[in-house]
């Protein structure tokens, strides 16, 4: 008897389990649920977690994620406003905010990813094609700096005229306010990647509310140049670096010339001052020597003459010197012994060696 009811008991247990599993379902914290009956939703979204009930075999549970989801697009080649092609790779974050609308318009997350491919890539193409290359590759928002005006440029002439007018109006009680001269580059706003990402998100968000999706943000992962643009960018970078290097060299050469000029001027001043001081010292020494000579000559003229003549002998008679002197020469007087007569004053012999007729000394 028990063996006859065993298969029936198994069938009853299976039916009870099937009915129980078809009646009850679990909703967790990460998802939201829509109940459909024969493919049509019969109620609003169920977002509160817990154990819920439904009609088995008739109603179906459609589950949707409440978390932030990621969309990752493929890199594509897009032309810019100035007809330069770039490879743009973007990513986005989104979430389902209206599950019922999402179910009716898209159906599931895989279909939503396909729709996002078309919407975000189209928005990216529209935004990139509306801006120049320099606006797309820049990673911050600022104004381009205007180049410094040269002496021959109209801006330089305008600034010189403005400075001249300011100098002429210095005596006025109310000073004139200078009007800055801005170039077109200063007045043109250059957008960066953050602003471009925001524009892409706004463009895509115009379509997404009809799908029950909230697009949180769109980010640019990578921007690469195509080969032709890359070569032109490298050439532009090289020329820009060369221009800056040439400007630095010019400034360095000017500073070097200015420093060398100052150095030469200071050296000339130092040399001139040193020469003047040396001449003053030489003049003072010559004057002091002349004074000493005069005092010595005044105190003992004969002895002074004798000492000077001996000094002349020392300088003249070096090596094998041949002198031709006359017998009555002052230079010959001490050699022949006349210098011992103290009563006669004599002039000192000349310092330079001389040759004369009438005598010979070896």
PDB file of C-alpha atoms in Angstrom, residues 84-86 133-134 137 224-242:
ATOM      1  CA  UNK A  84      41.129  66.927 -39.081  1.00  0.00           C
ATOM      2  CA  UNK A  85      40.390  63.283 -38.275  1.00  0.00           C
ATOM      3  CA  UNK A  86      40.849  61.860 -34.783  1.00  0.00           C
ATOM      4  CA  UNK A 133      41.061  70.063 -33.254  1.00  0.00           C
ATOM      5  CA  UNK A 134      42.749  72.312 -30.699  1.00  0.00           C
ATOM      6  CA  UNK A 137      42.520  67.744 -27.534  1.00  0.00           C
ATOM      7  CA  UNK A 224      44.444  59.617 -30.829  1.00  0.00           C
ATOM      8  CA  UNK A 225      45.483  61.395 -33.974  1.00  0.00           C
ATOM      9  CA  UNK A 226      45.387  59.695 -37.325  1.00  0.00           C
ATOM     10  CA  UNK A 227      48.787  59.458 -38.963  1.00  0.00           C
ATOM     11  CA  UNK A 228      48.482  62.576 -41.147  1.00  0.00           C
ATOM     12  CA  UNK A 229      47.254  64.723 -38.284  1.00  0.00           C
ATOM     13  CA  UNK A 230      49.868  63.262 -35.960  1.00  0.00           C
ATOM     14  CA  UNK A 231      52.686  64.246 -38.317  1.00  0.00           C
ATOM     15  CA  UNK A 232      51.305  67.772 -38.645  1.00  0.00           C
ATOM     16  CA  UNK A 233      50.952  68.063 -34.885  1.00  0.00           C
ATOM     17  CA  UNK A 234      54.552  66.948 -34.407  1.00  0.00           C
ATOM     18  CA  UNK A 235      55.729  69.470 -36.988  1.00  0.00           C
ATOM     19  CA  UNK A 236      53.770  72.197 -35.273  1.00  0.00           C
ATOM     20  CA  UNK A 237      55.178  71.226 -31.873  1.00  0.00           C
ATOM     21  CA  UNK A 238      58.724  71.203 -33.250  1.00  0.00           C
ATOM     22  CA  UNK A 239      58.336  74.612 -34.894  1.00  0.00           C
ATOM     23  CA  UNK A 240      56.796  76.013 -31.714  1.00  0.00           C
ATOM     24  CA  UNK A 241      59.654  74.676 -29.583  1.00  0.00           C
ATOM     25  CA  UNK A 242      62.190  76.067 -32.048  1.00  0.00           C
TER      26      UNK A 242
END
